[in-house]
Amino acid sequence: MRDNGGVTSATVQPETPGSPQPSTSLEWEDIPVTPPRLIATDLDGTLLRDDKSVSPRTIAALAAAEEAGIEVFFVTGRPARWMDVVSDHVHGHGLAICGNGAAVVDLHGGAGAHRFVKVRELARQNALDAVRLLREAAPGTVYAVEQTYGFNQEPTYPKLHMEIPDVRAPAEELLAPGGPADDEPVLKILAHHPELDPDAFLTLARLAIGTRANVTRSSPSALLEISGPDVSKASTLALCCAERGISHEEVVAFGDMPNDIEMLTWAGRSYAMGNAHPDVLTAASGRTVANNEDGVAVVIEQLLSRRS
């Protein structure tokens, strides 16, 4: 596995504005009376501050939740190799859901020593169909291919990531059977357009690709993430919960971008960050303050205070 050169973000992120609510407390009616059995949280724009750090307050809240018997799952669009930023905070089970649900990864052992527990790959024919259909619907789209360990891109794909691709070639060549990237499963395709509005690009891609793949986005730019047809943060989280005998009513989830919406609507209780995308604010059942104000920690602290 290649070193990621200190990468801590999947895309270039803008500064997140502070919450319009200066207070860091929530109304009691926003906090479920029954404590959850599992907390599922996104990372960028949610658990992490804009400088990609985990604040001391958040570290303490995560540890307190685990101590109280509540499992904490990091559920992110990041690839496994970019999980070093939180690998010290996975506690007992050591698992994280990466690639928008395409992989469940055991982070025990730290950066560079992770193990794939579950892989939900994007079939290459589906991937090729998605590339073809989106090229037709949105000329000028360029692609990168995210695999379990490798990252490959087209020659004209912009430098949105601080890492060097293994191979530069057209997406059709990268995805072809027997091609240069045929030795690893494909987790997702990244599709970038230099001009389109991000939300308009997402709508267009979903209409063009249909049921061949699941299309979402987590970047402020026109960068889409294309996964297997039934692969999402929600569907993989549901599998992990089922293995533990945990129902969706016993899950509290946090997020800020469209790739979190399915997870937020699946969970029994969910919180949009104060800095969240408008569609996320609509989808979540509750709202907390912004990531820079430790919005996840605020809710966890109040959840735990109701237990005492």
Short mmCIF file of C-alpha atoms in Angstrom, two decimals:
data_model
loop_
_atom_site.label_atom_id
_atom_site.label_comp_id
_atom_site.label_asym_id
_atom_site.label_seq_id
_atom_site.Cartn_x
_atom_site.Cartn_y
_atom_site.Cartn_z
CA MET A 1 0.00 0.00 0.00
CA ARG A 2 1.25 3.47 -0.88
CA ASP A 3 1.82 6.16 1.67
CA ASN A 4 -0.84 8.85 1.40
CA GLY A 5 1.58 11.68 1.94
CA GLY A 6 -0.25 12.96 4.98
CA VAL A 7 -3.60 13.25 3.22
CA THR A 8 -6.44 13.85 5.61
CA SER A 9 -9.30 14.86 3.31
CA ALA A 10 -10.84 13.23 0.28
CA THR A 11 -11.49 16.59 -1.35
CA VAL A 12 -10.53 20.19 -0.88
CA GLN A 13 -13.02 21.47 1.67
CA PRO A 14 -14.09 25.08 2.19
CA GLU A 15 -14.07 26.67 5.59
CA THR A 16 -17.26 25.70 7.39
CA PRO A 17 -19.25 28.63 8.68
CA GLY A 18 -20.13 28.65 12.32
CA SER A 19 -23.60 27.70 13.39
CA PRO A 20 -26.08 30.59 13.44
CA GLN A 21 -26.92 29.43 16.95
CA PRO A 22 -24.15 30.54 19.31
CA SER A 23 -25.20 28.16 22.03
CA THR A 24 -23.70 24.66 22.19
CA SER A 25 -26.66 23.14 24.01
CA LEU A 26 -29.75 21.45 22.59
CA GLU A 27 -33.32 21.45 23.75
CA TRP A 28 -34.07 18.41 25.89
CA GLU A 29 -36.87 17.34 23.55
CA ASP A 30 -34.25 16.93 20.82
CA ILE A 31 -32.47 14.23 22.83
CA PRO A 32 -34.00 10.72 22.76
CA VAL A 33 -35.07 9.40 26.15
CA THR A 34 -33.85 5.88 25.43
CA PRO A 35 -30.07 5.78 25.04
CA PRO A 36 -28.86 4.38 21.72
CA ARG A 37 -26.82 1.22 21.35
CA LEU A 38 -24.79 2.59 18.45
CA ILE A 39 -23.62 6.02 17.29
CA ALA A 40 -22.81 6.39 13.57
CA THR A 41 -20.95 9.52 12.55
CA ASP A 42 -19.57 10.95 9.36
CA LEU A 43 -16.07 12.47 9.57
CA ASP A 44 -15.35 15.46 7.29
CA GLY A 45 -17.61 18.38 8.11
CA THR A 46 -19.17 16.40 10.97
CA LEU A 47 -16.89 14.84 13.59
CA LEU A 48 -13.74 16.55 12.34
CA ARG A 49 -13.12 20.25 12.58
CA ASP A 50 -12.18 22.13 9.42
CA ASP A 51 -8.48 21.62 10.17
CA LYS A 52 -9.20 17.85 10.11
CA SER A 53 -8.52 17.47 13.83
CA VAL A 54 -10.58 15.65 16.44
CA SER A 55 -11.02 18.08 19.30
CA PRO A 56 -10.24 17.07 22.91
CA ARG A 57 -13.92 17.50 23.75
CA THR A 58 -14.93 15.11 20.98
CA ILE A 59 -12.26 12.57 21.94
CA ALA A 60 -13.60 12.61 25.50
CA ALA A 61 -17.21 12.23 24.34
CA LEU A 62 -16.38 9.25 22.11
CA ALA A 63 -14.50 7.55 24.93
CA ALA A 64 -17.37 8.19 27.35
CA ALA A 65 -19.88 6.68 24.91
CA GLU A 66 -17.80 3.53 24.53
CA GLU A 67 -17.35 3.35 28.30
CA ALA A 68 -21.14 3.50 28.64
CA GLY A 69 -21.50 0.51 26.31
CA ILE A 70 -22.51 2.46 23.17
CA GLU A 71 -20.65 1.38 20.04
CA VAL A 72 -19.27 4.17 17.84
CA PHE A 73 -18.91 3.64 14.10
CA PHE A 74 -17.14 6.08 11.81
CA VAL A 75 -19.05 6.05 8.51
CA THR A 76 -17.25 8.01 5.83
CA GLY A 77 -16.65 8.49 2.13
CA ARG A 78 -12.89 8.36 2.78
CA PRO A 79 -10.84 5.42 1.56
CA ALA A 80 -9.37 3.16 4.22
CA ARG A 81 -5.85 4.52 3.71
CA TRP A 82 -7.02 7.98 4.84
CA MET A 83 -8.34 6.83 8.21
CA ASP A 84 -5.21 7.60 10.21
CA VAL A 85 -6.86 10.79 11.45
CA VAL A 86 -9.23 8.72 13.64
CA SER A 87 -7.47 5.36 13.94
CA ASP A 88 -6.57 6.13 17.56
CA HIS A 89 -10.23 6.59 18.48
CA VAL A 90 -11.89 3.39 17.24
CA HIS A 91 -11.83 1.82 20.72
CA GLY A 92 -12.91 -1.80 21.18
CA HIS A 93 -14.33 -3.06 17.89
CA GLY A 94 -11.86 -1.15 15.71
CA LEU A 95 -14.20 -1.03 12.72
CA ALA A 96 -15.05 1.78 10.33
CA ILE A 97 -17.26 1.96 7.25
CA CYS A 98 -15.32 3.55 4.38
CA GLY A 99 -15.94 4.51 0.76
CA ASN A 100 -19.60 5.41 1.37
CA GLY A 101 -20.32 1.85 2.45
CA ALA A 102 -18.10 0.03 -0.05
CA ALA A 103 -15.85 -1.38 2.69
CA VAL A 104 -15.86 -2.28 6.36
CA VAL A 105 -12.33 -1.91 7.66
CA ASP A 106 -10.61 -3.06 10.84
CA LEU A 107 -8.34 -0.19 11.85
CA HIS A 108 -6.52 -2.07 14.60
CA GLY A 109 -2.83 -1.79 13.98
CA GLY A 110 -2.93 1.85 12.92
CA ALA A 111 -2.23 3.58 9.63
CA GLY A 112 -1.06 1.22 6.90
CA ALA A 113 -2.05 -1.93 8.79
CA HIS A 114 -5.80 -2.01 8.25
CA ARG A 115 -7.70 -5.13 7.20
CA PHE A 116 -10.75 -5.27 4.94
CA VAL A 117 -13.53 -7.12 6.77
CA LYS A 118 -16.21 -6.62 4.09
CA VAL A 119 -15.94 -5.33 0.51
CA ARG A 120 -19.01 -4.33 -1.51
CA GLU A 121 -17.48 -3.68 -4.89
CA LEU A 122 -18.80 -1.90 -7.95
CA ALA A 123 -19.02 -4.46 -10.76
CA ARG A 124 -16.83 -3.44 -13.66
CA GLN A 125 -19.62 -3.66 -16.23
CA ASN A 126 -21.78 -1.39 -14.07
CA ALA A 127 -18.85 0.96 -13.74
CA LEU A 128 -18.27 1.01 -17.49
CA ASP A 129 -21.98 1.63 -18.10
CA ALA A 130 -21.97 4.52 -15.62
CA VAL A 131 -18.93 6.10 -17.28
CA ARG A 132 -20.47 5.79 -20.75
CA LEU A 133 -23.87 7.14 -19.77
CA LEU A 134 -22.47 10.06 -17.83
CA ARG A 135 -20.05 10.96 -20.64
CA GLU A 136 -23.07 11.19 -22.94
CA ALA A 137 -25.17 13.20 -20.48
CA ALA A 138 -22.42 15.54 -19.28
CA PRO A 139 -19.62 15.99 -21.83
CA GLY A 140 -16.40 17.07 -20.18
CA THR A 141 -16.75 14.73 -17.20
CA VAL A 142 -13.45 13.17 -16.11
CA TYR A 143 -12.95 10.14 -13.87
CA ALA A 144 -10.85 8.52 -11.17
CA VAL A 145 -11.15 4.94 -9.91
CA GLU A 146 -10.92 4.13 -6.20
CA GLN A 147 -9.98 0.54 -5.34
CA THR A 148 -9.23 -1.29 -2.11
CA TYR A 149 -5.63 -0.06 -2.06
CA GLY A 150 -5.08 1.63 -5.41
CA PHE A 151 -6.12 4.98 -6.84
CA ASN A 152 -6.07 5.57 -10.61
CA GLN A 153 -7.26 8.45 -12.74
CA GLU A 154 -7.67 9.84 -16.20
CA PRO A 155 -4.88 12.14 -17.41
CA THR A 156 -7.16 15.21 -17.32
CA TYR A 157 -8.66 14.50 -13.89
CA PRO A 158 -7.81 17.52 -11.72
CA LYS A 159 -5.55 17.34 -8.70
CA LEU A 160 -8.34 17.25 -6.15
CA HIS A 161 -6.41 14.84 -3.95
CA MET A 162 -2.95 15.12 -2.48
CA GLU A 163 -1.76 11.77 -3.74
CA ILE A 164 -0.10 10.37 -6.84
CA PRO A 165 -2.22 7.90 -8.84
CA ASP A 166 -0.85 4.45 -9.62
CA VAL A 167 -1.97 4.66 -13.26
CA ARG A 168 -3.13 7.48 -15.54
CA ALA A 169 -5.36 6.22 -18.36
CA PRO A 170 -8.91 6.62 -19.75
CA ALA A 171 -11.52 5.22 -17.40
CA GLU A 172 -12.56 2.63 -19.98
CA GLU A 173 -9.01 1.28 -19.96
CA LEU A 174 -8.74 1.38 -16.16
CA LEU A 175 -11.99 -0.58 -15.81
CA ALA A 176 -11.44 -3.07 -18.62
CA PRO A 177 -10.99 -6.77 -17.77
CA GLY A 178 -7.28 -7.48 -17.89
CA GLY A 179 -6.52 -3.76 -17.69
CA PRO A 180 -3.88 -2.07 -15.52
CA ALA A 181 -6.18 -1.99 -12.48
CA ASP A 182 -7.66 -5.48 -12.78
CA ASP A 183 -6.00 -6.89 -9.67
CA GLU A 184 -8.22 -5.19 -7.05
CA PRO A 185 -11.98 -4.66 -6.55
CA VAL A 186 -13.39 -1.29 -7.57
CA LEU A 187 -14.98 0.46 -4.60
CA LYS A 188 -16.21 3.60 -6.33
CA ILE A 189 -15.70 5.91 -9.28
CA LEU A 190 -15.14 9.63 -8.84
CA ALA A 191 -16.61 11.83 -11.58
CA HIS A 192 -15.66 15.50 -11.83
CA HIS A 193 -17.10 18.22 -14.04
CA PRO A 194 -15.32 21.57 -14.35
CA GLU A 195 -18.40 23.72 -14.93
CA LEU A 196 -21.65 22.22 -13.69
CA ASP A 197 -23.36 23.16 -10.43
CA PRO A 198 -22.72 20.33 -7.93
CA ASP A 199 -26.38 19.63 -7.14
CA ALA A 200 -27.40 19.89 -10.81
CA PHE A 201 -24.60 17.46 -11.71
CA LEU A 202 -25.82 15.01 -9.07
CA THR A 203 -29.40 15.13 -10.36
CA LEU A 204 -28.27 14.73 -13.97
CA ALA A 205 -26.03 11.76 -13.12
CA ARG A 206 -28.73 9.96 -11.16
CA LEU A 207 -31.15 10.29 -14.06
CA ALA A 208 -28.55 9.18 -16.61
CA ILE A 209 -27.15 6.21 -14.68
CA GLY A 210 -30.40 5.00 -13.14
CA THR A 211 -30.23 1.73 -11.23
CA ARG A 212 -26.81 0.68 -12.56
CA ALA A 213 -25.05 2.40 -9.66
CA ASN A 214 -25.64 4.55 -6.59
CA VAL A 215 -24.57 8.16 -7.15
CA THR A 216 -23.97 10.70 -4.39
CA ARG A 217 -21.63 13.52 -3.42
CA SER A 218 -19.78 14.83 -0.37
CA SER A 219 -17.64 17.55 -1.94
CA PRO A 220 -18.55 21.23 -2.33
CA SER A 221 -17.35 20.97 -5.94
CA ALA A 222 -18.96 19.10 -8.85
CA LEU A 223 -17.42 15.81 -7.78
CA LEU A 224 -19.64 12.73 -7.68
CA GLU A 225 -19.05 9.37 -5.99
CA ILE A 226 -20.43 6.33 -7.83
CA SER A 227 -20.80 3.02 -5.98
CA GLY A 228 -22.53 -0.32 -6.45
CA PRO A 229 -26.31 -0.18 -7.00
CA ASP A 230 -27.25 -1.05 -3.41
CA VAL A 231 -24.17 0.35 -1.70
CA SER A 232 -24.54 3.30 0.63
CA LYS A 233 -23.55 4.32 4.12
CA ALA A 234 -27.02 3.27 5.26
CA SER A 235 -27.07 -0.20 3.69
CA THR A 236 -23.65 -1.18 5.03
CA LEU A 237 -24.41 0.27 8.46
CA ALA A 238 -27.63 -1.78 8.47
CA LEU A 239 -25.62 -4.94 7.76
CA CYS A 240 -23.22 -4.16 10.62
CA CYS A 241 -26.10 -3.47 12.98
CA ALA A 242 -27.91 -6.66 12.00
CA GLU A 243 -24.78 -8.65 12.84
CA ARG A 244 -24.93 -7.11 16.33
CA GLY A 245 -28.67 -7.46 16.85
CA ILE A 246 -29.11 -3.69 16.81
CA SER A 247 -32.25 -2.21 15.24
CA HIS A 248 -32.31 1.08 13.38
CA GLU A 249 -34.35 2.58 16.24
CA GLU A 250 -31.30 2.06 18.48
CA VAL A 251 -28.98 4.07 16.22
CA VAL A 252 -28.15 7.78 16.40
CA ALA A 253 -26.46 9.18 13.28
CA PHE A 254 -24.68 12.43 12.37
CA GLY A 255 -23.88 13.95 8.97
CA ASP A 256 -23.57 17.05 6.84
CA MET A 257 -23.64 16.20 3.11
CA PRO A 258 -25.87 14.38 0.57
CA ASN A 259 -23.92 11.12 0.96
CA ASP A 260 -25.18 11.04 4.57
CA ILE A 261 -28.89 11.40 3.78
CA GLU A 262 -29.73 7.70 3.47
CA MET A 263 -27.99 6.96 6.77
CA LEU A 264 -29.74 9.85 8.50
CA THR A 265 -33.17 8.77 7.33
CA TRP A 266 -32.48 5.11 8.23
CA ALA A 267 -31.35 5.77 11.80
CA GLY A 268 -33.90 6.01 14.58
CA ARG A 269 -32.58 9.45 15.49
CA SER A 270 -30.34 11.64 13.36
CA TYR A 271 -28.66 15.02 13.57
CA ALA A 272 -27.65 17.39 10.80
CA MET A 273 -24.70 19.58 11.63
CA GLY A 274 -25.23 23.34 11.82
CA ASN A 275 -23.06 23.61 8.70
CA ALA A 276 -24.98 20.93 6.76
CA HIS A 277 -26.23 20.98 3.17
CA PRO A 278 -29.89 22.15 3.00
CA ASP A 279 -31.09 18.69 1.91
CA VAL A 280 -29.41 17.16 4.96
CA LEU A 281 -31.10 19.65 7.28
CA THR A 282 -34.42 18.51 5.82
CA ALA A 283 -33.63 14.80 6.04
CA ALA A 284 -32.40 14.61 9.63
CA SER A 285 -34.78 14.35 12.55
CA GLY A 286 -32.73 16.79 14.64
CA ARG A 287 -30.04 19.42 14.38
CA THR A 288 -26.91 20.14 16.35
CA VAL A 289 -24.32 22.89 16.12
CA ALA A 290 -21.53 23.03 13.53
CA ASN A 291 -18.53 20.73 13.33
CA ASN A 292 -16.21 23.52 14.49
CA GLU A 293 -18.36 23.78 17.63
CA ASP A 294 -18.13 20.04 18.39
CA GLY A 295 -21.73 19.34 17.45
CA VAL A 296 -21.35 15.56 17.73
CA ALA A 297 -19.85 15.83 21.20
CA VAL A 298 -22.68 18.16 22.29
CA VAL A 299 -25.29 15.51 21.52
CA ILE A 300 -23.28 12.62 22.99
CA GLU A 301 -22.77 14.52 26.25
CA GLN A 302 -26.49 15.14 26.59
CA LEU A 303 -27.34 11.57 25.62
CA LEU A 304 -25.09 10.33 28.42
CA SER A 305 -26.41 12.87 30.92
CA ARG A 306 -29.89 11.42 30.47
CA ARG A 307 -28.59 8.03 31.58
CA SER A 308 -27.49 9.33 34.94
#
